[in-house]
Amino acid sequence: YWLGKSMHSRPLGFFVAALAILRELNAFAASTMLDLSHARFLLTEYPVRVGLAAISLWLFLWFRKDPRVRMAYALPVGGALALLILLRFNALVMPFAVLAGIILVFGRDWKGWLASTLLVVLSMTIVLSPWMWRSWTLSGNPFFFTSKPQYVLKEGFRSRPPSTPTPAPPTSFKPISPARNISLQRVHSDSRQSSMPPAISLSNPERGGEKIAAPIINHFAHNLVASVLILPTDPIFHDLRRTIYETHPYWGKVGGAWQGNLTPVEALGLWINLALLSIGIGLSWKKWKLAGLVPLGIFLAYNLSAALARTSGGRYIVPMDWVVLFYFALGLMQIIFWGAALFGLDLEDERSLPEDRAFSWQKGAFALLPFFLFVGAMTIIDRTTPQRYPELTKDEVFDLLIRDDLLTQTGISRQELGVFLTDPDARAFFGLGLFPRYYAIDKGEHTAQRTAYSPESFPRLGFTFIGPFGAGQAVLPLLQSPSYFPHAEDVIVVGCITKPNPHAINVSLDALMVIVLGEDETAAYTRDPAAPLQCPLPEPICENNKNCR
């Protein structure tokens, strides 16, 4: 509302706010049909969306007139950029986009753009300083954000890794001494090593730079198309389900992936939408010059950041698709004003525009303070909260099982489990078990990616587990639903990793056994039907829920 009111008029502010509300209500209703992100989900896209809108407002108020006089806006802009970097690494592109905008606005006034750049960088550093201190104490590297871009620009990023044969388990086993006493209250956080990948380049002399550039360009174009297609292209008001599944199959729900074909009515609607967008962008340029293109610049910069990460569409355009709604509303509102003027009605109210006030340094510092306090509070909470689970290796988890005599209920001997854990793909975790679900054959939750809760051809228990290792999901084949498997209790999970990257934050585990260390009782569950103790564990073959082998 504030941005629309500042750039055009109070009616536009209300109109844009109404469109944003309607878009969010549609997202609520369509959350079971599409890969979306909205305010009800604990995901980062929505707060990043709000943050980018705030940055657009501050930059517009800064650039629209006498940018040197309003240089204090650099403080809240830098604070918001720092917070967005902590929310999503996609925002790492945004500071460069803001600095490019500063240079374009100040032009030959190199002292002005240099001072503004230093202010933005300084405010970002102030806000990020608590978390940089945390990163330095944990890893020895205060610049926690430097490794992410190098991984993203790697040629193999998000590529399917080549399959490698699983080595056979060794025939002999060297017993692991259970003499070490492992305390569950111990906190192991003194590792200061930081592994940095080698520098990479967009060009590959062996395979060619197009191997990297082509997917980035494709995702960038896909984001542009997907963002524009949130606008209606059909004059008929369909219900939401019909719109998604039948009328506009952009999402590949009916008849496979959409091939780009439009009916004559839809093509006309698309051209009208593009015309309204062009009017909105052109009017912004005519009235405010570069300041009027701030939202467009934010849109293109974040689109580029998503494309560099090889992601597009769905929830990935949520942080920036509001820009399309904004210029669309601006073009439509201006046509209404022009039409009213033909009949002698002057709807434009200059008094609705905000007064041209300078932004003081006191206001800038006050606007920066909340960002610093938020990051500082998160750092204090992180460093002062006791660590509930120690960082245990699989050998230490093995020692814990032996020390507390937890193997007796599993039917697996110490020697057998020790041999199993020598397999490179074998894992053992100690953490907190969450959201257990039992499913019969071919039952489960239909999601965009395969998870522990996806439909499978065998009955199983699926759950999530968290700990110092990050977060993971486990699947344990079971012919019958366990009578006792509580939510939010300590668990020990042993199995074979199925994710290609064994050091990934999200671990996918094909479980061999699960031990629940509940407050009321301790329960152990092993794979049923039984499987050879080696990785990969064979998937059960079932004729029905009671006859599996």
Coordinates of C-alpha atoms in Angstrom, one line a residue:
Y1 CA 0.0 0.0 0.0
W2 CA 2.7 2.5 1.0
L3 CA 4.7 1.8 -2.2
G4 CA 1.7 2.2 -4.4
K5 CA 0.6 5.3 -2.6
S6 CA 4.1 6.8 -2.9
M7 CA 4.5 6.0 -6.6
H8 CA 1.0 6.9 -7.9
S9 CA -1.9 7.6 -5.6
R10 CA -3.9 6.4 -2.6
P11 CA -6.4 4.4 -4.8
L12 CA -3.5 2.5 -6.3
G13 CA -2.2 1.7 -2.8
F14 CA -5.5 0.2 -1.8
F15 CA -5.8 -1.7 -5.1
V16 CA -2.3 -3.2 -4.8
A17 CA -2.9 -4.2 -1.2
A18 CA -6.3 -5.8 -2.2
L19 CA -4.6 -7.8 -4.9
A20 CA -1.9 -9.0 -2.5
I21 CA -4.5 -10.1 0.0
L22 CA -6.5 -12.0 -2.7
R23 CA -3.3 -13.6 -3.9
E24 CA -2.5 -14.8 -0.4
L25 CA -6.1 -16.1 0.1
N26 CA -5.8 -18.1 -3.1
A27 CA -2.4 -19.4 -2.0
F28 CA -4.0 -20.7 1.3
A29 CA -6.8 -22.5 -0.7
A30 CA -4.4 -23.9 -3.3
S31 CA -1.7 -25.1 -0.9
T32 CA -2.8 -28.8 -1.3
M33 CA -2.8 -28.5 -5.1
L34 CA 0.4 -26.6 -5.9
D35 CA 3.9 -26.2 -4.7
L36 CA 3.4 -22.9 -2.9
S37 CA 4.6 -20.9 0.0
H38 CA 2.5 -18.5 2.0
A39 CA 2.2 -16.8 5.4
R40 CA 0.8 -19.9 7.1
F41 CA 3.9 -22.0 6.2
L42 CA 7.1 -21.8 8.2
L43 CA 9.1 -21.2 5.1
T44 CA 11.4 -18.3 4.2
E45 CA 9.8 -17.2 0.9
Y46 CA 7.0 -15.1 2.5
P47 CA 9.2 -13.0 4.9
V48 CA 11.7 -12.5 2.0
R49 CA 8.7 -11.2 -0.1
V50 CA 7.9 -8.7 2.6
G51 CA 11.6 -7.7 3.0
L52 CA 12.0 -7.1 -0.7
A53 CA 8.8 -4.9 -0.8
A54 CA 10.3 -2.9 2.1
I55 CA 13.6 -2.5 0.4
S56 CA 11.8 -1.4 -2.8
L57 CA 9.9 1.3 -0.8
W58 CA 13.0 2.6 0.9
L59 CA 15.0 2.7 -2.3
F60 CA 12.2 4.5 -4.1
L61 CA 11.9 7.1 -1.3
W62 CA 15.7 7.5 -1.5
F63 CA 16.1 7.7 -5.2
R64 CA 13.0 9.7 -6.3
K65 CA 14.5 13.2 -5.5
D66 CA 17.8 14.5 -4.2
P67 CA 19.3 11.1 -3.3
R68 CA 22.3 12.7 -1.6
V69 CA 20.0 14.5 0.9
R70 CA 18.2 11.2 1.7
M71 CA 21.4 9.1 2.0
A72 CA 20.2 7.9 5.5
Y73 CA 17.9 5.4 3.7
A74 CA 21.1 3.4 3.1
L75 CA 20.9 2.3 6.8
P76 CA 17.6 0.5 6.8
V77 CA 18.3 -0.8 3.2
G78 CA 21.5 -2.4 4.4
G79 CA 19.9 -3.8 7.5
A80 CA 17.1 -5.4 5.5
L81 CA 19.5 -6.9 3.0
A82 CA 21.5 -8.5 5.8
L83 CA 18.4 -10.0 7.3
L84 CA 17.3 -11.4 4.0
I85 CA 20.8 -13.1 3.5
L86 CA 20.2 -14.9 6.8
L87 CA 16.8 -16.0 5.6
R88 CA 17.7 -17.2 2.1
F89 CA 21.1 -17.3 0.4
N90 CA 19.3 -16.2 -2.8
A91 CA 19.4 -12.7 -1.4
L92 CA 23.2 -12.7 -1.8
V93 CA 22.6 -11.2 -5.3
M94 CA 20.5 -8.3 -4.0
P95 CA 23.3 -6.2 -2.5
F96 CA 25.0 -6.1 -5.9
A97 CA 21.7 -5.1 -7.5
V98 CA 21.3 -2.3 -5.0
L99 CA 24.8 -1.1 -5.5
A100 CA 24.3 -1.1 -9.3
G101 CA 21.1 1.0 -8.7
I102 CA 23.0 3.4 -6.6
I103 CA 25.7 3.9 -9.2
L104 CA 23.0 4.5 -11.9
V105 CA 21.1 7.0 -9.8
F106 CA 24.2 9.0 -8.7
G107 CA 25.8 8.9 -12.1
R108 CA 28.9 11.1 -12.3
D109 CA 28.6 12.0 -8.6
W110 CA 31.2 9.4 -7.6
K111 CA 31.5 10.7 -4.1
G112 CA 27.8 10.3 -3.6
W113 CA 27.6 6.7 -4.9
L114 CA 30.8 5.8 -3.0
A115 CA 29.5 7.2 0.3
S116 CA 26.1 5.4 -0.3
T117 CA 27.8 2.1 -1.1
L118 CA 30.0 2.3 2.0
L119 CA 26.9 3.1 4.2
V120 CA 25.0 0.1 2.8
V121 CA 28.0 -2.2 3.4
L122 CA 28.6 -0.8 6.8
S123 CA 25.0 -1.3 7.9
M124 CA 25.0 -4.8 6.5
T125 CA 28.2 -5.6 8.5
I126 CA 26.7 -4.1 11.7
V127 CA 23.6 -6.3 11.4
L128 CA 25.5 -9.4 10.4
S129 CA 28.3 -9.0 13.0
P130 CA 26.7 -11.1 15.8
W131 CA 26.2 -14.0 13.4
M132 CA 29.6 -13.6 11.8
W133 CA 31.1 -13.8 15.3
R134 CA 29.2 -17.0 15.9
S135 CA 30.5 -18.4 12.6
W136 CA 34.0 -17.5 13.5
T137 CA 33.8 -19.2 16.9
L138 CA 32.4 -22.4 15.4
S139 CA 34.4 -22.7 12.2
G140 CA 37.1 -20.1 12.2
N141 CA 35.5 -18.4 9.2
P142 CA 33.3 -15.3 9.9
F143 CA 32.2 -15.0 6.3
F144 CA 29.6 -17.8 6.5
F145 CA 28.1 -16.9 3.2
T146 CA 31.2 -17.2 1.0
S147 CA 31.0 -20.9 0.2
K148 CA 27.4 -21.0 -0.9
P149 CA 27.9 -19.1 -4.2
Q150 CA 30.9 -21.4 -5.1
Y151 CA 28.8 -24.5 -4.7
V152 CA 25.9 -23.0 -6.6
L153 CA 28.0 -22.1 -9.6
K154 CA 29.5 -25.6 -9.9
E155 CA 28.6 -27.4 -13.0
G156 CA 27.3 -30.4 -11.1
F157 CA 25.1 -28.4 -8.8
R158 CA 21.6 -30.0 -8.6
S159 CA 22.7 -32.6 -11.2
R160 CA 22.0 -36.2 -10.7
P161 CA 25.3 -37.9 -9.5
P162 CA 26.5 -41.0 -11.3
S163 CA 25.7 -44.2 -9.6
T164 CA 28.6 -46.0 -7.9
P165 CA 28.6 -49.6 -6.9
T166 CA 28.2 -50.2 -3.2
P167 CA 31.3 -52.0 -1.8
A168 CA 30.8 -55.3 -0.2
P169 CA 31.1 -55.4 3.6
P170 CA 34.3 -56.7 5.0
T171 CA 34.5 -60.3 6.1
S172 CA 36.3 -59.6 9.3
F173 CA 35.4 -57.1 12.0
K174 CA 37.6 -55.4 14.5
P175 CA 35.6 -55.0 17.7
I176 CA 35.0 -51.4 18.9
S177 CA 35.9 -51.0 22.4
P178 CA 33.0 -50.2 24.7
A179 CA 35.3 -48.8 27.3
R180 CA 34.6 -45.2 26.4
N181 CA 32.0 -43.6 28.6
I182 CA 29.8 -41.4 26.4
S183 CA 27.8 -38.7 28.3
L184 CA 24.6 -37.5 26.7
Q185 CA 25.1 -34.2 28.4
R186 CA 28.5 -33.6 26.6
V187 CA 28.6 -30.8 24.1
H188 CA 31.0 -31.3 21.2
S189 CA 31.4 -28.0 19.4
D190 CA 35.1 -27.2 19.3
S191 CA 35.8 -28.1 15.7
R192 CA 37.2 -25.0 14.0
Q193 CA 38.0 -26.5 10.6
S194 CA 36.4 -25.0 7.5
S195 CA 36.5 -26.7 4.2
M196 CA 36.3 -24.4 1.2
P197 CA 35.7 -25.7 -2.3
P198 CA 38.2 -24.6 -5.0
A199 CA 37.4 -21.6 -7.1
I200 CA 35.2 -22.4 -10.1
S201 CA 34.4 -20.7 -13.4
L202 CA 31.3 -20.5 -15.5
S203 CA 33.3 -21.8 -18.4
N204 CA 34.4 -25.4 -18.5
P205 CA 37.3 -26.1 -21.0
E206 CA 36.3 -29.7 -21.4
R207 CA 32.5 -29.5 -21.6
G208 CA 31.9 -25.9 -22.5
G209 CA 30.3 -23.0 -20.6
E210 CA 26.9 -23.7 -22.1
K211 CA 26.6 -26.7 -19.7
I212 CA 26.2 -24.1 -16.9
A213 CA 24.8 -21.1 -18.8
A214 CA 21.9 -23.0 -20.5
P215 CA 20.1 -24.2 -17.3
I216 CA 20.5 -20.7 -15.8
I217 CA 19.0 -19.0 -18.8
N218 CA 16.2 -21.6 -19.0
H219 CA 15.3 -21.0 -15.3
F220 CA 15.5 -17.2 -15.7
A221 CA 13.0 -17.4 -18.7
H222 CA 10.8 -19.8 -16.8
N223 CA 10.6 -17.4 -13.8
L224 CA 9.6 -14.6 -16.1
V225 CA 6.8 -16.6 -17.8
A226 CA 5.6 -18.1 -14.5
S227 CA 5.4 -14.7 -12.9
V228 CA 3.4 -13.2 -15.7
L229 CA 1.0 -16.2 -15.8
I230 CA -0.3 -15.4 -12.3
L231 CA -2.4 -12.8 -14.0
P232 CA -5.8 -13.9 -15.4
T233 CA -6.0 -14.8 -19.1
D234 CA -9.6 -15.9 -19.2
P235 CA -12.7 -13.6 -18.8
I236 CA -14.7 -16.3 -17.1
F237 CA -14.4 -16.5 -13.3
H238 CA -13.7 -20.2 -12.6
D239 CA -13.4 -21.7 -9.2
L240 CA -9.9 -22.4 -8.0
R241 CA -9.9 -26.2 -8.5
R242 CA -11.1 -25.9 -12.1
T243 CA -8.6 -23.1 -12.8
I244 CA -5.7 -25.2 -11.6
Y245 CA -6.6 -28.6 -12.9
E246 CA -8.6 -27.9 -16.1
T247 CA -8.9 -24.4 -17.5
H248 CA -5.3 -23.4 -17.1
P249 CA -3.0 -26.5 -17.0
Y250 CA 0.2 -24.4 -16.6
W251 CA 1.2 -26.6 -13.7
G252 CA 1.2 -29.9 -15.6
K253 CA -1.6 -31.4 -13.5
V254 CA -3.6 -32.5 -16.6
G255 CA -2.2 -34.2 -19.7
G256 CA 1.5 -33.8 -18.7
A257 CA 3.6 -30.7 -18.9
W258 CA 2.2 -27.5 -20.5
Q259 CA 3.6 -27.0 -24.0
G260 CA 2.9 -23.2 -24.1
N261 CA -0.2 -23.5 -26.3
L262 CA -2.9 -20.9 -25.6
T263 CA -6.5 -20.6 -26.9
P264 CA -7.3 -17.4 -28.9
V265 CA -9.1 -16.0 -25.8
E266 CA -6.1 -16.8 -23.5
A267 CA -3.7 -15.3 -26.0
L268 CA -5.7 -12.1 -26.1
G269 CA -5.8 -12.1 -22.3
L270 CA -2.0 -12.5 -22.2
W271 CA -1.5 -9.6 -24.6
I272 CA -3.8 -7.4 -22.5
N273 CA -1.9 -8.3 -19.4
L274 CA 1.4 -7.5 -21.1
A275 CA 0.0 -4.2 -22.3
L276 CA -1.1 -3.2 -18.8
L277 CA 2.4 -4.2 -17.4
S278 CA 4.0 -2.0 -20.1
I279 CA 1.8 0.9 -19.3
G280 CA 2.6 0.6 -15.6
I281 CA 6.4 0.3 -16.2
G282 CA 6.3 3.2 -18.8
L283 CA 4.3 5.4 -16.5
S284 CA 6.7 4.8 -13.6
W285 CA 9.7 5.7 -15.8
K286 CA 8.0 8.8 -17.2
K287 CA 7.1 10.1 -13.7
W288 CA 10.1 9.0 -11.6
K289 CA 12.8 7.9 -14.0
L290 CA 15.1 5.3 -12.5
A291 CA 13.4 5.5 -9.1
G292 CA 10.2 4.2 -10.7
L293 CA 12.0 1.1 -11.9
V294 CA 13.2 0.0 -8.5
P295 CA 10.6 -2.8 -8.1
L296 CA 11.4 -4.0 -11.6
G297 CA 15.1 -4.1 -10.8
I298 CA 14.4 -6.0 -7.6
F299 CA 12.3 -8.5 -9.6
L300 CA 15.0 -9.1 -12.2
A301 CA 17.8 -9.4 -9.6
Y302 CA 16.0 -12.0 -7.5
N303 CA 14.9 -13.8 -10.6
L304 CA 18.6 -14.0 -11.6
S305 CA 19.5 -15.3 -8.1
A306 CA 16.9 -18.1 -8.4
A307 CA 18.1 -19.0 -11.8
L308 CA 21.7 -19.2 -10.6
A309 CA 20.5 -21.8 -8.1
R310 CA 18.8 -23.7 -10.9
T311 CA 15.3 -23.2 -9.4
S312 CA 12.2 -21.7 -10.9
G313 CA 8.4 -21.6 -10.6
G314 CA 6.3 -22.7 -7.7
R315 CA 7.3 -21.3 -4.4
Y316 CA 10.6 -19.9 -5.8
I317 CA 8.8 -16.9 -7.4
V318 CA 6.8 -16.0 -4.3
P319 CA 9.4 -13.4 -3.1
M320 CA 9.1 -11.5 -6.3
D321 CA 5.8 -12.1 -8.1
W322 CA 4.2 -9.2 -6.2
V323 CA 6.1 -6.9 -8.6
V324 CA 4.0 -8.2 -11.5
L325 CA 0.8 -7.5 -9.5
F326 CA 2.2 -4.0 -8.7
Y327 CA 2.9 -2.8 -12.3
F328 CA -0.3 -4.6 -13.5
A329 CA -2.4 -2.7 -11.0
L330 CA -0.6 0.6 -11.8
G331 CA -1.3 0.2 -15.5
L332 CA -5.0 -0.7 -14.9
M333 CA -5.5 2.2 -12.4
Q334 CA -4.0 4.6 -14.9
I335 CA -6.3 3.5 -17.6
I336 CA -9.2 4.0 -15.2
F337 CA -8.0 7.5 -14.5
W338 CA -7.6 8.3 -18.3
G339 CA -11.1 6.9 -18.9
A340 CA -12.6 9.0 -16.1
A341 CA -10.8 12.1 -17.5
L342 CA -12.7 11.6 -20.8
F343 CA -15.9 12.1 -18.9
G344 CA -14.7 15.2 -17.1
L345 CA -13.8 13.3 -13.8
D346 CA -10.4 14.0 -12.2
L347 CA -9.7 11.0 -10.0
E348 CA -6.1 11.8 -9.4
D349 CA -5.6 13.3 -6.0
E350 CA -2.2 14.9 -5.6
R351 CA -2.9 15.4 -1.9
S352 CA -2.7 11.6 -1.5
L353 CA 1.0 11.7 -2.3
P354 CA 3.3 11.8 0.8
E355 CA 4.9 15.0 1.6
D356 CA 8.5 15.5 0.3
R357 CA 10.4 15.2 3.6
A358 CA 14.0 14.5 4.2
F359 CA 15.0 11.3 6.0
S360 CA 17.1 12.2 9.0
W361 CA 20.1 10.2 10.2
Q362 CA 18.3 9.7 13.5
K363 CA 15.4 8.0 11.7
G364 CA 17.9 5.9 9.7
A365 CA 19.7 4.7 12.8
F366 CA 16.4 4.0 14.5
A367 CA 15.2 2.0 11.5
L368 CA 18.5 0.0 11.5
L369 CA 18.3 -0.9 15.2
P370 CA 15.5 -3.6 15.0
F371 CA 17.5 -5.6 12.4
F372 CA 20.6 -5.6 14.6
L373 CA 18.6 -6.5 17.8
F374 CA 16.9 -9.4 16.0
V375 CA 20.1 -10.9 14.7
G376 CA 21.8 -10.3 18.0
A377 CA 19.0 -11.9 19.9
M378 CA 19.1 -15.0 17.7
T379 CA 22.9 -15.3 18.2
I380 CA 22.5 -15.0 22.0
I381 CA 19.8 -17.6 22.0
D382 CA 21.8 -20.0 19.9
R383 CA 25.0 -19.6 22.0
T384 CA 23.3 -19.8 25.4
T385 CA 20.7 -22.6 24.9
P386 CA 22.2 -25.9 26.1
Q387 CA 22.8 -28.5 23.5
R388 CA 20.4 -31.4 24.2
Y389 CA 22.0 -33.9 21.9
P390 CA 25.8 -34.5 21.7
E391 CA 27.5 -34.9 18.3
L392 CA 28.0 -38.7 18.2
T393 CA 29.7 -40.6 15.4
K394 CA 28.3 -43.9 14.4
D395 CA 31.0 -45.7 16.4
E396 CA 29.9 -43.7 19.5
V397 CA 26.3 -44.5 18.9
F398 CA 27.4 -48.2 18.8
D399 CA 29.1 -47.8 22.1
L400 CA 25.9 -46.2 23.5
L401 CA 23.8 -49.2 22.4
I402 CA 26.2 -51.6 24.0
R403 CA 26.7 -49.6 27.2
D404 CA 22.9 -49.3 27.9
D405 CA 22.2 -52.8 26.7
L406 CA 19.7 -51.7 24.1
L407 CA 20.5 -54.4 21.5
T408 CA 18.7 -57.2 23.5
Q409 CA 15.3 -56.2 22.1
T410 CA 16.4 -56.1 18.5
G411 CA 17.7 -59.7 18.0
I412 CA 20.8 -58.3 16.4
S413 CA 24.1 -59.2 18.1
R414 CA 26.9 -56.8 18.9
Q415 CA 29.1 -58.5 16.3
E416 CA 26.6 -58.3 13.5
L417 CA 25.8 -54.7 14.1
G418 CA 29.5 -53.9 14.3
V419 CA 30.1 -55.5 10.9
F420 CA 27.1 -53.6 9.5
L421 CA 28.4 -50.2 10.7
T422 CA 31.8 -50.7 8.9
D423 CA 29.9 -50.3 5.6
P424 CA 30.6 -46.8 4.2
D425 CA 26.9 -46.2 3.6
A426 CA 25.8 -47.3 7.1
R427 CA 24.8 -44.6 9.5
A428 CA 23.7 -44.4 13.2
F429 CA 22.1 -41.3 14.7
F430 CA 20.9 -40.2 18.1
G431 CA 18.3 -37.5 18.1
L432 CA 14.7 -36.5 18.4
G433 CA 12.0 -38.4 16.5
L434 CA 9.1 -36.4 15.0
F435 CA 5.9 -37.0 13.1
P436 CA 5.7 -40.8 12.9
R437 CA 3.3 -42.1 10.3
Y438 CA 2.4 -45.7 9.4
Y439 CA 1.2 -46.5 5.9
A440 CA -0.1 -49.5 4.2
I441 CA 1.0 -50.6 0.7
D442 CA 0.7 -47.8 -1.9
K443 CA -0.5 -45.3 0.7
G444 CA 1.2 -42.1 1.6
E445 CA 1.4 -38.4 1.0
H446 CA 1.7 -37.1 -2.6
T447 CA 4.4 -34.4 -2.7
A448 CA 6.7 -32.8 -5.3
Q449 CA 9.6 -34.9 -4.0
R450 CA 10.0 -38.3 -2.6
T451 CA 10.1 -38.3 1.2
A452 CA 9.6 -40.8 4.0
Y453 CA 5.9 -40.2 3.7
S454 CA 5.5 -40.8 0.0
P455 CA 3.6 -43.9 -1.3
E456 CA 5.6 -47.1 -1.4
S457 CA 4.9 -50.6 -2.5
F458 CA 5.3 -52.0 1.0
P459 CA 3.9 -51.2 4.5
R460 CA 6.2 -49.1 6.5
L461 CA 6.8 -46.5 9.3
G462 CA 8.0 -43.1 8.2
F463 CA 9.3 -40.4 10.5
T464 CA 11.5 -37.4 10.8
F465 CA 14.5 -37.1 13.2
I466 CA 16.6 -34.1 14.1
G467 CA 19.9 -33.5 16.0
P468 CA 23.3 -31.9 15.7
F469 CA 23.6 -33.6 12.3
G470 CA 20.7 -31.5 11.0
A471 CA 17.4 -33.1 9.9
G472 CA 16.6 -36.4 8.4
Q473 CA 13.8 -38.8 7.4
A474 CA 13.7 -42.5 7.9
V475 CA 11.7 -45.4 6.4
L476 CA 11.4 -48.6 8.4
P477 CA 9.4 -51.5 6.7
L478 CA 7.0 -53.0 9.2
L479 CA 4.1 -55.5 8.5
Q480 CA 2.1 -54.1 11.4
S481 CA 1.6 -50.6 12.9
P482 CA 3.6 -50.3 16.1
S483 CA 1.5 -50.0 19.2
Y484 CA 4.0 -47.5 20.7
F485 CA 5.9 -44.9 18.8
P486 CA 5.4 -41.5 20.3
H487 CA 6.1 -38.1 18.8
A488 CA 8.9 -36.0 20.1
E489 CA 10.9 -38.6 22.0
D490 CA 14.6 -39.6 21.8
V491 CA 15.4 -42.2 19.1
I492 CA 18.4 -44.1 17.9
V493 CA 18.2 -44.8 14.2
V494 CA 20.5 -47.3 12.4
G495 CA 20.3 -47.8 8.6
C496 CA 21.7 -47.1 5.2
I497 CA 21.9 -43.7 3.7
T498 CA 20.0 -43.2 0.5
K499 CA 20.8 -39.6 -0.3
P500 CA 23.7 -39.1 -2.8
N501 CA 25.6 -36.7 -0.6
P502 CA 26.4 -38.4 2.7
H503 CA 27.2 -35.0 4.3
A504 CA 24.0 -33.3 3.3
I505 CA 21.9 -31.5 5.9
N506 CA 18.8 -33.5 5.1
V507 CA 19.5 -37.2 5.6
S508 CA 17.4 -39.8 3.9
L509 CA 17.8 -43.2 5.7
D510 CA 16.6 -46.7 4.9
A511 CA 16.3 -47.9 8.5
L512 CA 17.5 -51.2 9.8
M513 CA 16.4 -50.6 13.3
V514 CA 14.9 -47.9 15.5
I515 CA 15.0 -47.7 19.3
V516 CA 12.6 -45.3 21.0
L517 CA 13.9 -44.0 24.3
G518 CA 10.6 -42.8 25.7
E519 CA 9.9 -41.5 29.1
D520 CA 7.4 -44.3 29.8
E521 CA 9.2 -47.2 28.1
T522 CA 11.9 -48.2 25.7
A523 CA 10.9 -49.9 22.5
A524 CA 13.0 -51.4 19.7
Y525 CA 11.8 -52.0 16.2
T526 CA 13.7 -53.9 13.4
R527 CA 13.0 -54.3 9.8
D528 CA 10.1 -56.6 9.0
P529 CA 10.6 -58.6 6.9
A530 CA 14.2 -59.1 7.9
A531 CA 17.0 -58.1 5.5
P532 CA 20.7 -59.0 5.1
L533 CA 22.8 -56.7 7.3
Q534 CA 24.5 -54.9 4.4
C535 CA 23.9 -51.7 2.4
P536 CA 21.9 -51.1 0.4
L537 CA 19.1 -52.8 2.2
P538 CA 16.8 -54.6 -0.2
E539 CA 13.3 -53.2 -0.7
P540 CA 10.5 -55.6 0.5
I541 CA 8.5 -57.3 -2.2
C542 CA 4.8 -57.6 -1.1
E543 CA 1.8 -59.4 -2.5
N544 CA -0.4 -57.7 0.2
N545 CA 0.2 -56.0 3.5
K546 CA 0.6 -59.3 5.3
N547 CA 2.7 -61.3 2.8
C548 CA 6.0 -59.6 2.2
R549 CA 9.5 -61.0 1.7

